[in-house]
C-alpha positions as protocol buffer text, in pm:
chain_id: "A"
residue {
  index: 1
  type: MET
  ca { x: 5906 y: 4967 z: -3253 }
}
residue {
  index: 2
  type: SER
  ca { x: 6116 y: 5163 z: -3503 }
}
residue {
  index: 3
  type: SER
  ca { x: 5945 y: 5293 z: -3814 }
}
residue {
  index: 4
  type: SER
  ca { x: 6267 y: 5260 z: -4016 }
}
residue {
  index: 5
  type: PRO
  ca { x: 6317 y: 4912 z: -4154 }
}
residue {
  index: 6
  type: ALA
  ca { x: 6643 y: 4734 z: -4093 }
}
residue {
  index: 7
  type: PRO
  ca { x: 6859 y: 4681 z: -4401 }
}
residue {
  index: 8
  type: LEU
  ca { x: 6800 y: 4338 z: -4550 }
}
residue {
  index: 9
  type: LEU
  ca { x: 6986 y: 4104 z: -4774 }
}
residue {
  index: 10
  type: SER
  ca { x: 6840 y: 4031 z: -5113 }
}
residue {
  index: 11
  type: GLY
  ca { x: 6903 y: 3762 z: -5372 }
}
residue {
  index: 12
  type: ALA
  ca { x: 6855 y: 3745 z: -5744 }
}
residue {
  index: 13
  type: GLY
  ca { x: 6564 y: 3540 z: -5864 }
}
residue {
  index: 14
  type: SER
  ca { x: 6285 y: 3363 z: -5683 }
}
residue {
  index: 15
  type: ASN
  ca { x: 6107 y: 3033 z: -5721 }
}
residue {
  index: 16
  type: ARG
  ca { x: 5801 y: 3159 z: -5527 }
}
residue {
  index: 17
  type: THR
  ca { x: 5588 y: 3274 z: -5820 }
}
residue {
  index: 18
  type: ALA
  ca { x: 5371 y: 2971 z: -5886 }
}
residue {
  index: 19
  type: THR
  ca { x: 5006 y: 2927 z: -5795 }
}
residue {
  index: 20
  type: VAL
  ca { x: 4931 y: 2953 z: -5422 }
}
residue {
  index: 21
  type: PRO
  ca { x: 4619 y: 3013 z: -5214 }
}
residue {
  index: 22
  type: ALA
  ca { x: 4486 y: 3367 z: -5180 }
}
residue {
  index: 23
  type: PRO
  ca { x: 4620 y: 3573 z: -4886 }
}
residue {
  index: 24
  type: ALA
  ca { x: 4441 y: 3564 z: -4553 }
}
residue {
  index: 25
  type: ALA
  ca { x: 4404 y: 3921 z: -4426 }
}
residue {
  index: 26
  type: LEU
  ca { x: 4350 y: 4019 z: -4066 }
}
residue {
  index: 27
  type: GLY
  ca { x: 3985 y: 4013 z: -3980 }
}
residue {
  index: 28
  type: ALA
  ca { x: 3908 y: 3725 z: -4216 }
}
residue {
  index: 29
  type: ARG
  ca { x: 3946 y: 3355 z: -4155 }
}
residue {
  index: 30
  type: PRO
  ca { x: 4267 y: 3233 z: -4323 }
}
residue {
  index: 31
  type: ARG
  ca { x: 4233 y: 2967 z: -4589 }
}
residue {
  index: 32
  type: ARG
  ca { x: 4336 y: 2625 z: -4468 }
}
residue {
  index: 33
  type: ALA
  ca { x: 4531 y: 2385 z: -4684 }
}
residue {
  index: 34
  type: ARG
  ca { x: 4362 y: 2056 z: -4775 }
}
residue {
  index: 35
  type: ALA
  ca { x: 4527 y: 1757 z: -4930 }
}
residue {
  index: 36
  type: GLY
  ca { x: 4426 y: 1728 z: -5294 }
}
residue {
  index: 37
  type: ALA
  ca { x: 4278 y: 2077 z: -5312 }
}
residue {
  index: 38
  type: THR
  ca { x: 4313 y: 2271 z: -5639 }
}
residue {
  index: 39
  type: ASN
  ca { x: 4396 y: 2640 z: -5617 }
}
residue {
  index: 40
  type: ALA
  ca { x: 4303 y: 2900 z: -5874 }
}
residue {
  index: 41
  type: PRO
  ca { x: 4592 y: 3107 z: -6017 }
}
residue {
  index: 42
  type: GLN
  ca { x: 4688 y: 3399 z: -5796 }
}
residue {
  index: 43
  type: PRO
  ca { x: 4935 y: 3686 z: -5832 }
}
residue {
  index: 44
  type: SER
  ca { x: 5279 y: 3625 z: -5690 }
}
residue {
  index: 45
  type: MET
  ca { x: 5246 y: 3905 z: -5433 }
}
residue {
  index: 46
  type: PRO
  ca { x: 4951 y: 3991 z: -5208 }
}
residue {
  index: 47
  type: GLN
  ca { x: 4724 y: 4269 z: -5331 }
}
residue {
  index: 48
  type: ALA
  ca { x: 4636 y: 4552 z: -5094 }
}
residue {
  index: 49
  type: ASN
  ca { x: 4278 y: 4573 z: -4974 }
}
residue {
  index: 50
  type: PRO
  ca { x: 4206 y: 4923 z: -4833 }
}
residue {
  index: 51
  type: GLY
  ca { x: 3904 y: 4791 z: -4645 }
}
residue {
  index: 52
  type: LEU
  ca { x: 4112 y: 4560 z: -4425 }
}
residue {
  index: 53
  type: ARG
  ca { x: 4332 y: 4650 z: -4131 }
}
residue {
  index: 54
  type: ARG
  ca { x: 4702 y: 4617 z: -4199 }
}
residue {
  index: 55
  type: ALA
  ca { x: 4894 y: 4338 z: -4032 }
}
residue {
  index: 56
  type: PRO
  ca { x: 5141 y: 4443 z: -3762 }
}
residue {
  index: 57
  type: HIS
  ca { x: 5471 y: 4564 z: -3913 }
}
residue {
  index: 58
  type: ARG
  ca { x: 5335 y: 4549 z: -4269 }
}
residue {
  index: 59
  type: ARG
  ca { x: 5435 y: 4910 z: -4340 }
}
residue {
  index: 60
  type: ALA
  ca { x: 5793 y: 4840 z: -4241 }
}
residue {
  index: 61
  type: MET
  ca { x: 5795 y: 4528 z: -4456 }
}
residue {
  index: 62
  type: GLU
  ca { x: 5666 y: 4714 z: -4759 }
}
residue {
  index: 63
  type: ALA
  ca { x: 5944 y: 4970 z: -4720 }
}
residue {
  index: 64
  type: ALA
  ca { x: 6222 y: 4714 z: -4669 }
}
residue {
  index: 65
  type: ARG
  ca { x: 6375 y: 4690 z: -5013 }
}
residue {
  index: 66
  type: GLN
  ca { x: 6735 y: 4804 z: -4960 }
}
residue {
  index: 67
  type: ALA
  ca { x: 7011 y: 4545 z: -4960 }
}
residue {
  index: 68
  type: ALA
  ca { x: 7297 y: 4522 z: -4711 }
}
residue {
  index: 69
  type: PRO
  ca { x: 7527 y: 4221 z: -4677 }
}
residue {
  index: 70
  type: ILE
  ca { x: 7597 y: 4025 z: -4365 }
}
residue {
  index: 71
  type: THR
  ca { x: 7957 y: 4112 z: -4289 }
}
residue {
  index: 72
  type: PRO
  ca { x: 8174 y: 3801 z: -4253 }
}
residue {
  index: 73
  type: ARG
  ca { x: 8396 y: 3783 z: -3948 }
}
residue {
  index: 74
  type: ALA
  ca { x: 8760 y: 3861 z: -4008 }
}
residue {
  index: 75
  type: GLY
  ca { x: 8938 y: 3546 z: -4115 }
}
residue {
  index: 76
  type: THR
  ca { x: 8623 y: 3358 z: -4211 }
}
residue {
  index: 77
  type: PRO
  ca { x: 8726 y: 3094 z: -4469 }
}
residue {
  index: 78
  type: SER
  ca { x: 8584 y: 3106 z: -4818 }
}
residue {
  index: 79
  type: CYS
  ca { x: 8346 y: 2849 z: -4967 }
}
residue {
  index: 80
  type: ALA
  ca { x: 8635 y: 2637 z: -5088 }
}
residue {
  index: 81
  type: ALA
  ca { x: 8755 y: 2589 z: -4731 }
}
residue {
  index: 82
  type: HIS
  ca { x: 8433 y: 2417 z: -4624 }
}
residue {
  index: 83
  type: ARG
  ca { x: 8401 y: 2128 z: -4867 }
}
residue {
  index: 84
  type: THR
  ca { x: 8472 y: 1857 z: -4612 }
}
residue {
  index: 85
  type: ALA
  ca { x: 8341 y: 1791 z: -4263 }
}
residue {
  index: 86
  type: PRO
  ca { x: 8500 y: 1595 z: -3980 }
}
residue {
  index: 87
  type: ILE
  ca { x: 8304 y: 1296 z: -3855 }
}
residue {
  index: 88
  type: ASP
  ca { x: 8325 y: 1099 z: -3533 }
}
residue {
  index: 89
  type: GLU
  ca { x: 8447 y: 744 z: -3475 }
}
residue {
  index: 90
  type: ALA
  ca { x: 8102 y: 608 z: -3558 }
}
residue {
  index: 91
  type: GLY
  ca { x: 8131 y: 758 z: -3905 }
}
residue {
  index: 92
  type: ARG
  ca { x: 7884 y: 1044 z: -3856 }
}
residue {
  index: 93
  type: PRO
  ca { x: 7872 y: 1388 z: -3696 }
}
residue {
  index: 94
  type: PRO
  ca { x: 7694 y: 1452 z: -3367 }
}
residue {
  index: 95
  type: CYS
  ca { x: 7318 y: 1412 z: -3403 }
}
residue {
  index: 96
  type: ARG
  ca { x: 7213 y: 1751 z: -3282 }
}
residue {
  index: 97
  type: LYS
  ca { x: 7341 y: 2087 z: -3179 }
}
residue {
  index: 98
  type: ALA
  ca { x: 7161 y: 2364 z: -2996 }
}
residue {
  index: 99
  type: THR
  ca { x: 7288 y: 2714 z: -2932 }
}
residue {
  index: 100
  type: ALA
  ca { x: 7120 y: 2956 z: -2696 }
}
residue {
  index: 101
  type: ALA
  ca { x: 7155 y: 3298 z: -2853 }
}
residue {
  index: 102
  type: SER
  ca { x: 6935 y: 3548 z: -2676 }
}
residue {
  index: 103
  type: SER
  ca { x: 6841 y: 3674 z: -2333 }
}
residue {
  index: 104
  type: THR
  ca { x: 6470 y: 3648 z: -2416 }
}
residue {
  index: 105
  type: THR
  ca { x: 6286 y: 3440 z: -2157 }
}
residue {
  index: 106
  type: GLY
  ca { x: 6033 y: 3168 z: -2223 }
}
residue {
  index: 107
  type: ALA
  ca { x: 5790 y: 3306 z: -1964 }
}
residue {
  index: 108
  type: MET
  ca { x: 5511 y: 3330 z: -2219 }
}
residue {
  index: 109
  type: GLY
  ca { x: 5550 y: 2962 z: -2300 }
}
residue {
  index: 110
  type: ARG
  ca { x: 5527 y: 3013 z: -2676 }
}
residue {
  index: 111
  type: ALA
  ca { x: 5759 y: 3021 z: -2974 }
}
residue {
  index: 112
  type: VAL
  ca { x: 5772 y: 3032 z: -3351 }
}
residue {
  index: 113
  type: PHE
  ca { x: 5985 y: 2752 z: -3492 }
}
residue {
  index: 114
  type: LEU
  ca { x: 6156 y: 2846 z: -3817 }
}
residue {
  index: 115
  type: ASP
  ca { x: 6300 y: 2636 z: -4092 }
}
residue {
  index: 116
  type: ARG
  ca { x: 6620 y: 2791 z: -4228 }
}
residue {
  index: 117
  type: ASP
  ca { x: 6676 y: 2742 z: -4602 }
}
residue {
  index: 118
  type: GLY
  ca { x: 6376 y: 2890 z: -4783 }
}
residue {
  index: 119
  type: ILE
  ca { x: 6247 y: 3080 z: -4479 }
}
residue {
  index: 120
  type: VAL
  ca { x: 6547 y: 3267 z: -4337 }
}
residue {
  index: 121
  type: ASN
  ca { x: 6772 y: 3259 z: -4644 }
}
residue {
  index: 122
  type: TRP
  ca { x: 6747 y: 3169 z: -5011 }
}
residue {
  index: 123
  type: ARG
  ca { x: 6757 y: 2796 z: -5074 }
}
residue {
  index: 124
  type: ILE
  ca { x: 7018 y: 2667 z: -5319 }
}
residue {
  index: 125
  type: VAL
  ca { x: 6827 y: 2412 z: -5524 }
}
residue {
  index: 126
  type: GLY
  ca { x: 7018 y: 2084 z: -5547 }
}
residue {
  index: 127
  type: ASP
  ca { x: 7303 y: 2197 z: -5323 }
}
residue {
  index: 128
  type: TYR
  ca { x: 7387 y: 2320 z: -4974 }
}
residue {
  index: 129
  type: VAL
  ca { x: 7466 y: 2664 z: -4838 }
}
residue {
  index: 130
  type: ARG
  ca { x: 7831 y: 2623 z: -4745 }
}
residue {
  index: 131
  type: CYS
  ca { x: 7967 y: 2968 z: -4660 }
}
residue {
  index: 132
  type: ALA
  ca { x: 7886 y: 3336 z: -4609 }
}
residue {
  index: 133
  type: GLU
  ca { x: 7894 y: 3417 z: -4982 }
}
residue {
  index: 134
  type: GLU
  ca { x: 7606 y: 3174 z: -5037 }
}
residue {
  index: 135
  type: PHE
  ca { x: 7401 y: 3274 z: -4731 }
}
residue {
  index: 136
  type: VAL
  ca { x: 7160 y: 3543 z: -4850 }
}
residue {
  index: 137
  type: LEU
  ca { x: 6864 y: 3646 z: -4636 }
}
residue {
  index: 138
  type: LEU
  ca { x: 6515 y: 3652 z: -4783 }
}
residue {
  index: 139
  type: PRO
  ca { x: 6400 y: 4015 z: -4822 }
}
residue {
  index: 140
  type: ASP
  ca { x: 6128 y: 4005 z: -4555 }
}
residue {
  index: 141
  type: PHE
  ca { x: 6285 y: 3785 z: -4291 }
}
residue {
  index: 142
  type: VAL
  ca { x: 6425 y: 4055 z: -4061 }
}
residue {
  index: 143
  type: ASP
  ca { x: 6093 y: 4238 z: -4044 }
}
residue {
  index: 144
  type: PHE
  ca { x: 5906 y: 3909 z: -3999 }
}
residue {
  index: 145
  type: LEU
  ca { x: 6132 y: 3832 z: -3704 }
}
residue {
  index: 146
  type: ARG
  ca { x: 6075 y: 4180 z: -3565 }
}
residue {
  index: 147
  type: GLY
  ca { x: 5703 y: 4112 z: -3587 }
}
residue {
  index: 148
  type: ILE
  ca { x: 5702 y: 3782 z: -3400 }
}
residue {
  index: 149
  type: LYS
  ca { x: 5927 y: 3929 z: -3130 }
}
residue {
  index: 150
  type: ALA
  ca { x: 5682 y: 4216 z: -3088 }
}
residue {
  index: 151
  type: LEU
  ca { x: 5401 y: 3962 z: -3047 }
}
residue {
  index: 152
  type: GLY
  ca { x: 5588 y: 3801 z: -2759 }
}
residue {
  index: 153
  type: PHE
  ca { x: 5713 y: 3483 z: -2924 }
}
residue {
  index: 154
  type: LEU
  ca { x: 6050 y: 3320 z: -2888 }
}
residue {
  index: 155
  type: SER
  ca { x: 6215 y: 3249 z: -3224 }
}
residue {
  index: 156
  type: ILE
  ca { x: 6379 y: 2909 z: -3261 }
}
residue {
  index: 157
  type: LEU
  ca { x: 6560 y: 2788 z: -3572 }
}
residue {
  index: 158
  type: VAL
  ca { x: 6524 y: 2414 z: -3645 }
}
residue {
  index: 159
  type: THR
  ca { x: 6718 y: 2307 z: -3951 }
}
residue {
  index: 160
  type: ASN
  ca { x: 6815 y: 1983 z: -4124 }
}
residue {
  index: 161
  type: GLN
  ca { x: 7172 y: 2010 z: -4253 }
}
residue {
  index: 162
  type: GLN
  ca { x: 7261 y: 1672 z: -4401 }
}
residue {
  index: 163
  type: GLY
  ca { x: 7541 y: 1836 z: -4597 }
}
residue {
  index: 164
  type: ILE
  ca { x: 7735 y: 1794 z: -4272 }
}
residue {
  index: 165
  type: GLY
  ca { x: 7652 y: 1424 z: -4257 }
}
residue {
  index: 166
  type: LYS
  ca { x: 7759 y: 1382 z: -4620 }
}
residue {
  index: 167
  type: GLY
  ca { x: 8092 y: 1551 z: -4552 }
}
residue {
  index: 168
  type: LEU
  ca { x: 8016 y: 1833 z: -4796 }
}
residue {
  index: 169
  type: VAL
  ca { x: 8021 y: 2114 z: -4540 }
}
residue {
  index: 170
  type: SER
  ca { x: 8187 y: 2130 z: -4201 }
}
residue {
  index: 171
  type: PRO
  ca { x: 8005 y: 2178 z: -3870 }
}
residue {
  index: 172
  type: ASP
  ca { x: 8230 y: 2479 z: -3809 }
}
residue {
  index: 173
  type: ALA
  ca { x: 8114 y: 2635 z: -4136 }
}
residue {
  index: 174
  type: VAL
  ca { x: 7748 y: 2599 z: -4037 }
}
residue {
  index: 175
  type: ALA
  ca { x: 7824 y: 2740 z: -3692 }
}
residue {
  index: 176
  type: ALA
  ca { x: 8004 y: 3035 z: -3851 }
}
residue {
  index: 177
  type: LEU
  ca { x: 7704 y: 3109 z: -4075 }
}
residue {
  index: 178
  type: HIS
  ca { x: 7473 y: 3111 z: -3775 }
}
residue {
  index: 179
  type: GLU
  ca { x: 7709 y: 3331 z: -3577 }
}
residue {
  index: 180
  type: GLN
  ca { x: 7716 y: 3584 z: -3861 }
}
residue {
  index: 181
  type: LEU
  ca { x: 7336 y: 3569 z: -3886 }
}
residue {
  index: 182
  type: GLN
  ca { x: 7309 y: 3640 z: -3514 }
}
residue {
  index: 183
  type: GLN
  ca { x: 7551 y: 3932 z: -3538 }
}
residue {
  index: 184
  type: HIS
  ca { x: 7352 y: 4078 z: -3827 }
}
residue {
  index: 185
  type: LEU
  ca { x: 7024 y: 4045 z: -3636 }
}
residue {
  index: 186
  type: GLN
  ca { x: 7185 y: 4196 z: -3326 }
}
residue {
  index: 187
  type: ARG
  ca { x: 7286 y: 4500 z: -3530 }
}
residue {
  index: 188
  type: THR
  ca { x: 6950 y: 4542 z: -3702 }
}
residue {
  index: 189
  type: LEU
  ca { x: 6702 y: 4430 z: -3435 }
}
residue {
  index: 190
  type: GLY
  ca { x: 6895 y: 4441 z: -3111 }
}
residue {
  index: 191
  type: SER
  ca { x: 6874 y: 4062 z: -3066 }
}
residue {
  index: 192
  type: GLY
  ca { x: 6903 y: 3744 z: -3268 }
}
residue {
  index: 193
  type: VAL
  ca { x: 6695 y: 3431 z: -3278 }
}
residue {
  index: 194
  type: ASP
  ca { x: 6659 y: 3277 z: -2934 }
}
residue {
  index: 195
  type: ASP
  ca { x: 6789 y: 2930 z: -3010 }
}
residue {
  index: 196
  type: ILE
  ca { x: 6926 y: 2724 z: -3298 }
}
residue {
  index: 197
  type: PHE
  ca { x: 6893 y: 2348 z: -3342 }
}
residue {
  index: 198
  type: VAL
  ca { x: 7083 y: 2171 z: -3621 }
}
residue {
  index: 199
  type: CYS
  ca { x: 7038 y: 1807 z: -3726 }
}
residue {
  index: 200
  type: PRO
  ca { x: 7316 y: 1678 z: -3956 }
}
residue {
  index: 201
  type: ASP
  ca { x: 7169 y: 1328 z: -3989 }
}
residue {
  index: 202
  type: LEU
  ca { x: 7113 y: 1181 z: -4333 }
}
residue {
  index: 203
  type: GLU
  ca { x: 6778 y: 1125 z: -4493 }
}
residue {
  index: 204
  type: GLY
  ca { x: 6678 y: 765 z: -4433 }
}
residue {
  index: 205
  type: SER
  ca { x: 6881 y: 740 z: -4112 }
}
residue {
  index: 206
  type: ASN
  ca { x: 6568 y: 708 z: -3895 }
}
residue {
  index: 207
  type: SER
  ca { x: 6696 y: 994 z: -3683 }
}
residue {
  index: 208
  type: PRO
  ca { x: 6437 y: 1112 z: -3429 }
}
residue {
  index: 209
  type: TYR
  ca { x: 6569 y: 1466 z: -3475 }
}
residue {
  index: 210
  type: ARG
  ca { x: 6570 y: 1502 z: -3850 }
}
residue {
  index: 211
  type: LYS
  ca { x: 6249 y: 1662 z: -3978 }
}
residue {
  index: 212
  type: PRO
  ca { x: 5983 y: 1532 z: -4044 }
}
residue {
  index: 213
  type: GLU
  ca { x: 6049 y: 1375 z: -3704 }
}
residue {
  index: 214
  type: PRO
  ca { x: 5977 y: 1623 z: -3423 }
}
residue {
  index: 215
  type: GLY
  ca { x: 6288 y: 1568 z: -3208 }
}
residue {
  index: 216
  type: MET
  ca { x: 6436 y: 1917 z: -3244 }
}
residue {
  index: 217
  type: LEU
  ca { x: 6103 y: 2082 z: -3167 }
}
residue {
  index: 218
  type: LEU
  ca { x: 6032 y: 1854 z: -2871 }
}
residue {
  index: 219
  type: GLU
  ca { x: 6374 y: 1923 z: -2725 }
}
residue {
  index: 220
  type: ALA
  ca { x: 6317 y: 2298 z: -2759 }
}
residue {
  index: 221
  type: ILE
  ca { x: 5972 y: 2266 z: -2601 }
}
residue {
  index: 222
  type: ARG
  ca { x: 6128 y: 2093 z: -2299 }
}
residue {
  index: 223
  type: LYS
  ca { x: 6420 y: 2332 z: -2278 }
}
residue {
  index: 224
  type: TRP
  ca { x: 6212 y: 2651 z: -2294 }
}
residue {
  index: 225
  type: HIS
  ca { x: 5905 y: 2517 z: -2107 }
}
residue {
  index: 226
  type: LEU
  ca { x: 5680 y: 2589 z: -2403 }
}
residue {
  index: 227
  type: HIS
  ca { x: 5311 y: 2514 z: -2450 }
}
residue {
  index: 228
  type: PRO
  ca { x: 5285 y: 2341 z: -2789 }
}
residue {
  index: 229
  type: ALA
  ca { x: 4932 y: 2470 z: -2855 }
}
residue {
  index: 230
  type: GLN
  ca { x: 5072 y: 2826 z: -2833 }
}
residue {
  index: 231
  type: CYS
  ca { x: 5361 y: 2757 z: -3071 }
}
residue {
  index: 232
  type: TRP
  ca { x: 5394 y: 2767 z: -3450 }
}
residue {
  index: 233
  type: MET
  ca { x: 5608 y: 2593 z: -3710 }
}
residue {
  index: 234
  type: VAL
  ca { x: 5679 y: 2812 z: -4015 }
}
residue {
  index: 235
  type: GLY
  ca { x: 5837 y: 2622 z: -4303 }
}
residue {
  index: 236
  type: ASP
  ca { x: 5843 y: 2574 z: -4678 }
}
residue {
  index: 237
  type: SER
  ca { x: 5835 y: 2195 z: -4705 }
}
residue {
  index: 238
  type: ALA
  ca { x: 5621 y: 1896 z: -4616 }
}
residue {
  index: 239
  type: SER
  ca { x: 5887 y: 1779 z: -4370 }
}
residue {
  index: 240
  type: ASP
  ca { x: 5866 y: 2108 z: -4179 }
}
residue {
  index: 241
  type: ILE
  ca { x: 5489 y: 2085 z: -4156 }
}
residue {
  index: 242
  type: LEU
  ca { x: 5483 y: 1720 z: -4050 }
}
residue {
  index: 243
  type: ALA
  ca { x: 5746 y: 1785 z: -3782 }
}
residue {
  index: 244
  type: GLY
  ca { x: 5531 y: 2066 z: -3646 }
}
residue {
  index: 245
  type: TYR
  ca { x: 5218 y: 1853 z: -3653 }
}
residue {
  index: 246
  type: ARG
  ca { x: 5394 y: 1567 z: -3473 }
}
residue {
  index: 247
  type: ALA
  ca { x: 5520 y: 1809 z: -3207 }
}
residue {
  index: 248
  type: GLY
  ca { x: 5166 y: 1935 z: -3150 }
}
residue {
  index: 249
  type: VAL
  ca { x: 5223 y: 2292 z: -3271 }
}
residue {
  index: 250
  type: ARG
  ca { x: 5028 y: 2495 z: -3526 }
}
residue {
  index: 251
  type: THR
  ca { x: 5165 y: 2497 z: -3879 }
}
residue {
  index: 252
  type: VAL
  ca { x: 5212 y: 2752 z: -4158 }
}
residue {
  index: 253
  type: LEU
  ca { x: 5335 y: 2645 z: -4503 }
}
residue {
  index: 254
  type: VAL
  ca { x: 5504 y: 2932 z: -4689 }
}
residue {
  index: 255
  type: GLY
  ca { x: 5547 y: 2956 z: -5065 }
}
residue {
  index: 256
  type: ALA
  ca { x: 5424 y: 2825 z: -5396 }
}
residue {
  index: 257
  type: HIS
  ca { x: 5368 y: 2460 z: -5316 }
}
residue {
  index: 258
  type: PRO
  ca { x: 5091 y: 2209 z: -5373 }
}
residue {
  index: 259
  type: PRO
  ca { x: 4873 y: 2161 z: -5064 }
}
residue {
  index: 260
  type: VAL
  ca { x: 5050 y: 1967 z: -4790 }
}
residue {
  index: 261
  type: PRO
  ca { x: 4872 y: 1745 z: -4536 }
}
residue {
  index: 262
  type: TYR
  ca { x: 4869 y: 1889 z: -4183 }
}
residue {
  index: 263
  type: ALA
  ca { x: 4942 y: 2244 z: -4305 }
}
residue {
  index: 264
  type: GLU
  ca { x: 4690 y: 2438 z: -4102 }
}
residue {
  index: 265
  type: PHE
  ca { x: 4756 y: 2752 z: -4306 }
}
residue {
  index: 266
  type: HIS
  ca { x: 4913 y: 2799 z: -4650 }
}
residue {
  index: 267
  type: VAL
  ca { x: 5043 y: 3147 z: -4731 }
}
residue {
  index: 268
  type: ARG
  ca { x: 5248 y: 3303 z: -5007 }
}
residue {
  index: 269
  type: ASN
  ca { x: 5517 y: 3478 z: -4807 }
}
residue {
  index: 270
  type: LEU
  ca { x: 5636 y: 3582 z: -4463 }
}
residue {
  index: 271
  type: TRP
  ca { x: 5409 y: 3888 z: -4464 }
}
residue {
  index: 272
  type: GLU
  ca { x: 5108 y: 3661 z: -4469 }
}
residue {
  index: 273
  type: ALA
  ca { x: 5262 y: 3420 z: -4218 }
}
residue {
  index: 274
  type: LEU
  ca { x: 5292 y: 3710 z: -3975 }
}
residue {
  index: 275
  type: GLU
  ca { x: 4929 y: 3805 z: -4043 }
}
residue {
  index: 276
  type: VAL
  ca { x: 4814 y: 3453 z: -3955 }
}
residue {
  index: 277
  type: ILE
  ca { x: 5018 y: 3438 z: -3635 }
}
residue {
  index: 278
  type: ALA
  ca { x: 4908 y: 3787 z: -3529 }
}
residue {
  index: 279
  type: GLN
  ca { x: 4543 y: 3708 z: -3596 }
}
residue {
  index: 280
  type: HIS
  ca { x: 4558 y: 3396 z: -3380 }
}
residue {
  index: 281
  type: THR
  ca { x: 4751 y: 3553 z: -3093 }
}
residue {
  index: 282
  type: ALA
  ca { x: 4537 y: 3662 z: -2799 }
}
residue {
  index: 283
  type: PRO
  ca { x: 4559 y: 4044 z: -2774 }
}
residue {
  index: 284
  type: GLU
  ca { x: 4604 y: 4037 z: -2397 }
}
residue {
  index: 285
  type: LEU
  ca { x: 4911 y: 3813 z: -2436 }
}
residue {
  index: 286
  type: SER
  ca { x: 5069 y: 4050 z: -2688 }
}
residue {
  index: 287
  type: ARG
  ca { x: 5004 y: 4352 z: -2467 }
}
residue {
  index: 288
  type: SER
  ca { x: 5161 y: 4182 z: -2167 }
}
residue {
  index: 289
  type: THR
  ca { x: 5498 y: 4168 z: -2348 }
}
residue {
  index: 290
  type: SER
  ca { x: 5506 y: 4532 z: -2455 }
}
């Protein structure tokens, strides 16, 4: 693994500074979220403890503070070009879309499922990410992805995108964003995420694929022959966590949120999410992938 961190995107501002549970360091049992629990105020970033072993890839994460943009493909339309989305004869876009994006095999039978907005890139509160100018990676995502790949996990993006269903953003625009993300990850890590599932269905549509329903995860589990008990859902919302719980995978809630039912772990950032996953990954399984 390279000691030089890949350049990352950065965005101005963050809404992840509110009270959250204390970090769970390697060697200590992580704090579990409980519905109705009250958390004491904590600093917005984890504090180093010299008596504890560093999490895998933590040094690279701490050094990753330079910004570099994802380069749009030549001819990629601007935001204004993606304000409308075609729909089918039934009045809605296709329910789901999956894109295989990596040569990684599913031989280990395990994966980390990732929400997109708020985990991979900055969330636009009250709106949708429509184009490359609005798609800004969170500072630690690339190194987090490097970490889970090193641990032998597939990485699978599972994202609700009802902006498509509302006609506010086109399916082609979303596909172009994901293609640019994959190209950026290919340049920085040598490979992208292993699969991408998109559900454009509207909230309240009773779609079996829209989170908190587990359809996207269950389809990925079948496709990649995964063992749910060896998989994780990493998200920043109650719908992410409930989808993971319903699919039978372990769950990590990321960010400054009140406790969420079925969140097995509640951490402040992707650094700590990687710590939790690394701590609960059998060492012999990690070694077998290296």
